[in-house]
Amino acid sequence: MTTTEVINEKKIQSSFKEVFSKEYGSLYVIEDKKIMICEAKREYLTIEEFQEMFNATVPFIDEFKIEKFIFDKQNMRVFHQPSMEWYYVHWKKAMYEKGLKVHRKILPQNQPQFNMAVEAGKNQIRMKHPDLVVDKLDMQYRNSVQEAIED
């Protein structure tokens, strides 16, 4: 279930506060758990949309003292290398500097080609940028939003 489905079906007892909403994605905060969820709502996001959504996280991460960031990309079907590179090289570094070190990701279900493209892309980014902070982060994949929230 995507984040939207979990919220609509009230699968989790926490209170979700939507702090950013566009046709391509939303940001939610679960204040009592200090969690932010970023949900991609389309199969493909342009780099401008991707950056707009992730740049929008910054003031809320500060305001709500976010300790765990969940990226729900279950709706995505197309991998975009420049967006992923920006995400790893710039956004994750800025978040690390803010103290946000726990990241959970939910990949699309039954989309092995997307998942393989993500892994190949990460390897390319690591070769091009050996000084990434990703090895200092607690980054893990989860199968569902609920699992990502509860771990």
PDB file of C-alpha atoms in Angstrom:
ATOM      1  CA  MET A   1       0.000   0.000   0.000  1.00  0.00           C
ATOM      2  CA  THR A   2       1.218   3.466  -0.830  1.00  0.00           C
ATOM      3  CA  THR A   3       1.250   6.205   1.791  1.00  0.00           C
ATOM      4  CA  THR A   4      -1.982   7.657   0.385  1.00  0.00           C
ATOM      5  CA  GLU A   5      -3.695   4.265   0.630  1.00  0.00           C
ATOM      6  CA  VAL A   6      -2.461   3.743   4.201  1.00  0.00           C
ATOM      7  CA  ILE A   7      -3.802   7.158   5.228  1.00  0.00           C
ATOM      8  CA  ASN A   8      -7.142   6.740   3.435  1.00  0.00           C
ATOM      9  CA  GLU A   9      -7.732   3.307   4.913  1.00  0.00           C
ATOM     10  CA  LYS A  10      -6.508   4.384   8.366  1.00  0.00           C
ATOM     11  CA  LYS A  11      -4.094   1.449   8.559  1.00  0.00           C
ATOM     12  CA  ILE A  12      -1.827   3.233  11.026  1.00  0.00           C
ATOM     13  CA  GLN A  13      -2.991   4.857  14.237  1.00  0.00           C
ATOM     14  CA  SER A  14      -0.653   7.830  13.940  1.00  0.00           C
ATOM     15  CA  SER A  15      -1.758  11.248  12.794  1.00  0.00           C
ATOM     16  CA  PHE A  16      -0.425  12.202   9.359  1.00  0.00           C
ATOM     17  CA  LYS A  17      -0.012  15.915   8.662  1.00  0.00           C
ATOM     18  CA  GLU A  18       0.307  16.781   4.974  1.00  0.00           C
ATOM     19  CA  VAL A  19       2.787  19.657   4.676  1.00  0.00           C
ATOM     20  CA  PHE A  20       3.341  19.679   0.894  1.00  0.00           C
ATOM     21  CA  SER A  21       1.090  18.527  -1.907  1.00  0.00           C
ATOM     22  CA  LYS A  22       1.443  18.623  -5.676  1.00  0.00           C
ATOM     23  CA  GLU A  23       0.041  16.355  -8.356  1.00  0.00           C
ATOM     24  CA  TYR A  24       3.369  14.517  -8.476  1.00  0.00           C
ATOM     25  CA  GLY A  25       4.048  14.070  -4.778  1.00  0.00           C
ATOM     26  CA  SER A  26       3.297  14.798  -1.150  1.00  0.00           C
ATOM     27  CA  LEU A  27       5.160  15.238   2.110  1.00  0.00           C
ATOM     28  CA  TYR A  28       3.647  14.030   5.365  1.00  0.00           C
ATOM     29  CA  VAL A  29       4.828  14.441   8.938  1.00  0.00           C
ATOM     30  CA  ILE A  30       3.996  12.127  11.811  1.00  0.00           C
ATOM     31  CA  GLU A  31       4.813  14.554  14.595  1.00  0.00           C
ATOM     32  CA  ASP A  32       4.725  12.183  17.567  1.00  0.00           C
ATOM     33  CA  LYS A  33       7.186   9.817  15.854  1.00  0.00           C
ATOM     34  CA  LYS A  34       9.388  12.543  14.289  1.00  0.00           C
ATOM     35  CA  ILE A  35       8.943  10.918  10.867  1.00  0.00           C
ATOM     36  CA  MET A  36       8.589  12.510   7.455  1.00  0.00           C
ATOM     37  CA  ILE A  37       7.249  10.562   4.487  1.00  0.00           C
ATOM     38  CA  CYS A  38       7.881  11.658   0.931  1.00  0.00           C
ATOM     39  CA  GLU A  39       5.475   9.998  -1.496  1.00  0.00           C
ATOM     40  CA  ALA A  40       6.074  10.075  -5.249  1.00  0.00           C
ATOM     41  CA  LYS A  41       2.607   9.919  -6.819  1.00  0.00           C
ATOM     42  CA  ARG A  42       3.496   9.404 -10.462  1.00  0.00           C
ATOM     43  CA  GLU A  43       5.459   6.936 -12.544  1.00  0.00           C
ATOM     44  CA  TYR A  44       7.994   9.599 -13.464  1.00  0.00           C
ATOM     45  CA  LEU A  45       9.048  12.895 -11.898  1.00  0.00           C
ATOM     46  CA  THR A  46      11.025  15.485 -13.796  1.00  0.00           C
ATOM     47  CA  ILE A  47      14.212  16.633 -12.107  1.00  0.00           C
ATOM     48  CA  GLU A  48      12.539  19.982 -11.405  1.00  0.00           C
ATOM     49  CA  GLU A  49       9.609  18.269  -9.654  1.00  0.00           C
ATOM     50  CA  PHE A  50      11.926  15.946  -7.779  1.00  0.00           C
ATOM     51  CA  GLN A  51      14.109  18.806  -6.563  1.00  0.00           C
ATOM     52  CA  GLU A  52      11.109  20.970  -5.674  1.00  0.00           C
ATOM     53  CA  MET A  53       9.657  18.227  -3.496  1.00  0.00           C
ATOM     54  CA  PHE A  54      12.931  17.385  -1.765  1.00  0.00           C
ATOM     55  CA  ASN A  55      13.886  21.026  -1.267  1.00  0.00           C
ATOM     56  CA  ALA A  56      10.457  21.508   0.334  1.00  0.00           C
ATOM     57  CA  THR A  57      11.428  18.957   3.025  1.00  0.00           C
ATOM     58  CA  VAL A  58      14.125  21.168   4.518  1.00  0.00           C
ATOM     59  CA  PRO A  59      12.090  23.639   6.613  1.00  0.00           C
ATOM     60  CA  PHE A  60       9.800  20.848   7.875  1.00  0.00           C
ATOM     61  CA  ILE A  61      12.739  18.653   8.853  1.00  0.00           C
ATOM     62  CA  ASP A  62      13.930  21.559  10.988  1.00  0.00           C
ATOM     63  CA  GLU A  63      10.506  22.561  12.311  1.00  0.00           C
ATOM     64  CA  PHE A  64       9.400  19.066  13.331  1.00  0.00           C
ATOM     65  CA  LYS A  65      12.878  17.813  14.319  1.00  0.00           C
ATOM     66  CA  ILE A  66      12.552  14.859  11.963  1.00  0.00           C
ATOM     67  CA  GLU A  67      14.613  11.793  12.921  1.00  0.00           C
ATOM     68  CA  LYS A  68      13.451   9.341  10.235  1.00  0.00           C
ATOM     69  CA  PHE A  69      12.816  10.001   6.555  1.00  0.00           C
ATOM     70  CA  ILE A  70      10.763   7.562   4.473  1.00  0.00           C
ATOM     71  CA  PHE A  71      10.776   7.761   0.679  1.00  0.00           C
ATOM     72  CA  ASP A  72       7.750   5.948  -0.758  1.00  0.00           C
ATOM     73  CA  LYS A  73       8.480   5.413  -4.435  1.00  0.00           C
ATOM     74  CA  GLN A  74       6.003   2.613  -5.034  1.00  0.00           C
ATOM     75  CA  ASN A  75       4.231   4.572  -7.778  1.00  0.00           C
ATOM     76  CA  MET A  76       7.407   5.180  -9.757  1.00  0.00           C
ATOM     77  CA  ARG A  77       8.216   3.140 -12.847  1.00  0.00           C
ATOM     78  CA  VAL A  78      10.901   5.235 -14.541  1.00  0.00           C
ATOM     79  CA  PHE A  79      14.348   5.749 -13.061  1.00  0.00           C
ATOM     80  CA  HIS A  80      16.040   9.136 -13.701  1.00  0.00           C
ATOM     81  CA  GLN A  81      19.786   9.105 -13.055  1.00  0.00           C
ATOM     82  CA  PRO A  82      20.347  12.905 -12.778  1.00  0.00           C
ATOM     83  CA  SER A  83      17.622  13.156 -10.113  1.00  0.00           C
ATOM     84  CA  MET A  84      19.117  10.283  -8.149  1.00  0.00           C
ATOM     85  CA  GLU A  85      22.589  11.789  -8.380  1.00  0.00           C
ATOM     86  CA  TRP A  86      21.344  15.141  -7.049  1.00  0.00           C
ATOM     87  CA  TYR A  87      19.494  13.284  -4.262  1.00  0.00           C
ATOM     88  CA  TYR A  88      22.602  11.350  -3.168  1.00  0.00           C
ATOM     89  CA  VAL A  89      25.241  14.027  -3.686  1.00  0.00           C
ATOM     90  CA  HIS A  90      23.438  17.148  -2.477  1.00  0.00           C
ATOM     91  CA  TRP A  91      20.210  16.439  -0.592  1.00  0.00           C
ATOM     92  CA  LYS A  92      21.439  13.497   1.513  1.00  0.00           C
ATOM     93  CA  LYS A  93      24.600  15.391   2.428  1.00  0.00           C
ATOM     94  CA  ALA A  94      22.568  18.404   3.573  1.00  0.00           C
ATOM     95  CA  MET A  95      20.299  16.149   5.629  1.00  0.00           C
ATOM     96  CA  TYR A  96      23.291  14.378   7.175  1.00  0.00           C
ATOM     97  CA  GLU A  97      24.652  17.780   8.221  1.00  0.00           C
ATOM     98  CA  LYS A  98      21.277  18.480   9.898  1.00  0.00           C
ATOM     99  CA  GLY A  99      21.563  15.207  11.826  1.00  0.00           C
ATOM    100  CA  LEU A 100      18.991  13.213   9.822  1.00  0.00           C
ATOM    101  CA  LYS A 101      20.638   9.834   9.441  1.00  0.00           C
ATOM    102  CA  VAL A 102      17.760   7.312   9.357  1.00  0.00           C
ATOM    103  CA  HIS A 103      16.335   6.753   5.883  1.00  0.00           C
ATOM    104  CA  ARG A 104      13.862   4.119   4.757  1.00  0.00           C
ATOM    105  CA  LYS A 105      12.863   3.452   1.168  1.00  0.00           C
ATOM    106  CA  ILE A 106       9.967   1.554  -0.298  1.00  0.00           C
ATOM    107  CA  LEU A 107      10.569   0.470  -3.874  1.00  0.00           C
ATOM    108  CA  PRO A 108       7.859  -0.363  -6.406  1.00  0.00           C
ATOM    109  CA  GLN A 109       6.440  -3.855  -5.999  1.00  0.00           C
ATOM    110  CA  ASN A 110       6.983  -6.308  -8.854  1.00  0.00           C
ATOM    111  CA  GLN A 111       9.200  -3.893 -10.780  1.00  0.00           C
ATOM    112  CA  PRO A 112      12.592  -5.658 -10.911  1.00  0.00           C
ATOM    113  CA  GLN A 113      13.838  -3.515 -13.807  1.00  0.00           C
ATOM    114  CA  PHE A 114      13.281  -0.328 -11.759  1.00  0.00           C
ATOM    115  CA  ASN A 115      15.030  -1.827  -8.744  1.00  0.00           C
ATOM    116  CA  MET A 116      17.991  -3.000 -10.856  1.00  0.00           C
ATOM    117  CA  ALA A 117      18.260   0.449 -12.461  1.00  0.00           C
ATOM    118  CA  VAL A 118      18.354   2.031  -8.991  1.00  0.00           C
ATOM    119  CA  GLU A 119      21.187  -0.265  -7.879  1.00  0.00           C
ATOM    120  CA  ALA A 120      23.161   0.337 -11.080  1.00  0.00           C
ATOM    121  CA  GLY A 121      22.622   4.068 -10.714  1.00  0.00           C
ATOM    122  CA  LYS A 122      23.824   4.057  -7.107  1.00  0.00           C
ATOM    123  CA  ASN A 123      26.980   2.222  -8.141  1.00  0.00           C
ATOM    124  CA  GLN A 124      27.691   4.815 -10.842  1.00  0.00           C
ATOM    125  CA  ILE A 125      27.166   7.636  -8.363  1.00  0.00           C
ATOM    126  CA  ARG A 126      29.523   5.998  -5.832  1.00  0.00           C
ATOM    127  CA  MET A 127      32.252   5.681  -8.471  1.00  0.00           C
ATOM    128  CA  LYS A 128      31.828   9.290  -9.586  1.00  0.00           C
ATOM    129  CA  HIS A 129      31.511  10.660  -6.016  1.00  0.00           C
ATOM    130  CA  PRO A 130      33.556   8.485  -3.627  1.00  0.00           C
ATOM    131  CA  ASP A 131      33.076  10.950  -0.746  1.00  0.00           C
ATOM    132  CA  LEU A 132      29.320  10.385  -0.354  1.00  0.00           C
ATOM    133  CA  VAL A 133      27.817  10.389   3.137  1.00  0.00           C
ATOM    134  CA  VAL A 134      25.546   7.413   2.369  1.00  0.00           C
ATOM    135  CA  ASP A 135      27.843   4.981   4.172  1.00  0.00           C
ATOM    136  CA  LYS A 136      27.366   7.044   7.337  1.00  0.00           C
ATOM    137  CA  LEU A 137      23.567   6.800   7.120  1.00  0.00           C
ATOM    138  CA  ASP A 138      21.188   4.134   8.357  1.00  0.00           C
ATOM    139  CA  MET A 139      19.584   3.487   4.957  1.00  0.00           C
ATOM    140  CA  GLN A 140      17.387   0.450   4.558  1.00  0.00           C
ATOM    141  CA  TYR A 141      14.673  -0.815   2.250  1.00  0.00           C
ATOM    142  CA  ARG A 142      11.289  -1.847   3.568  1.00  0.00           C
ATOM    143  CA  ASN A 143       8.355  -3.607   1.903  1.00  0.00           C
ATOM    144  CA  SER A 144       5.632  -1.269   3.157  1.00  0.00           C
ATOM    145  CA  VAL A 145       4.986   2.139   4.643  1.00  0.00           C
ATOM    146  CA  GLN A 146       3.775   0.506   7.846  1.00  0.00           C
ATOM    147  CA  GLU A 147       6.976  -1.526   8.157  1.00  0.00           C
ATOM    148  CA  ALA A 148       9.095   1.590   7.512  1.00  0.00           C
ATOM    149  CA  ILE A 149       7.248   3.540  10.206  1.00  0.00           C
ATOM    150  CA  GLU A 150       7.384   0.786  12.796  1.00  0.00           C
ATOM    151  CA  ASP A 151      11.026  -0.268  12.530  1.00  0.00           C
TER     152      ASP A 151
END
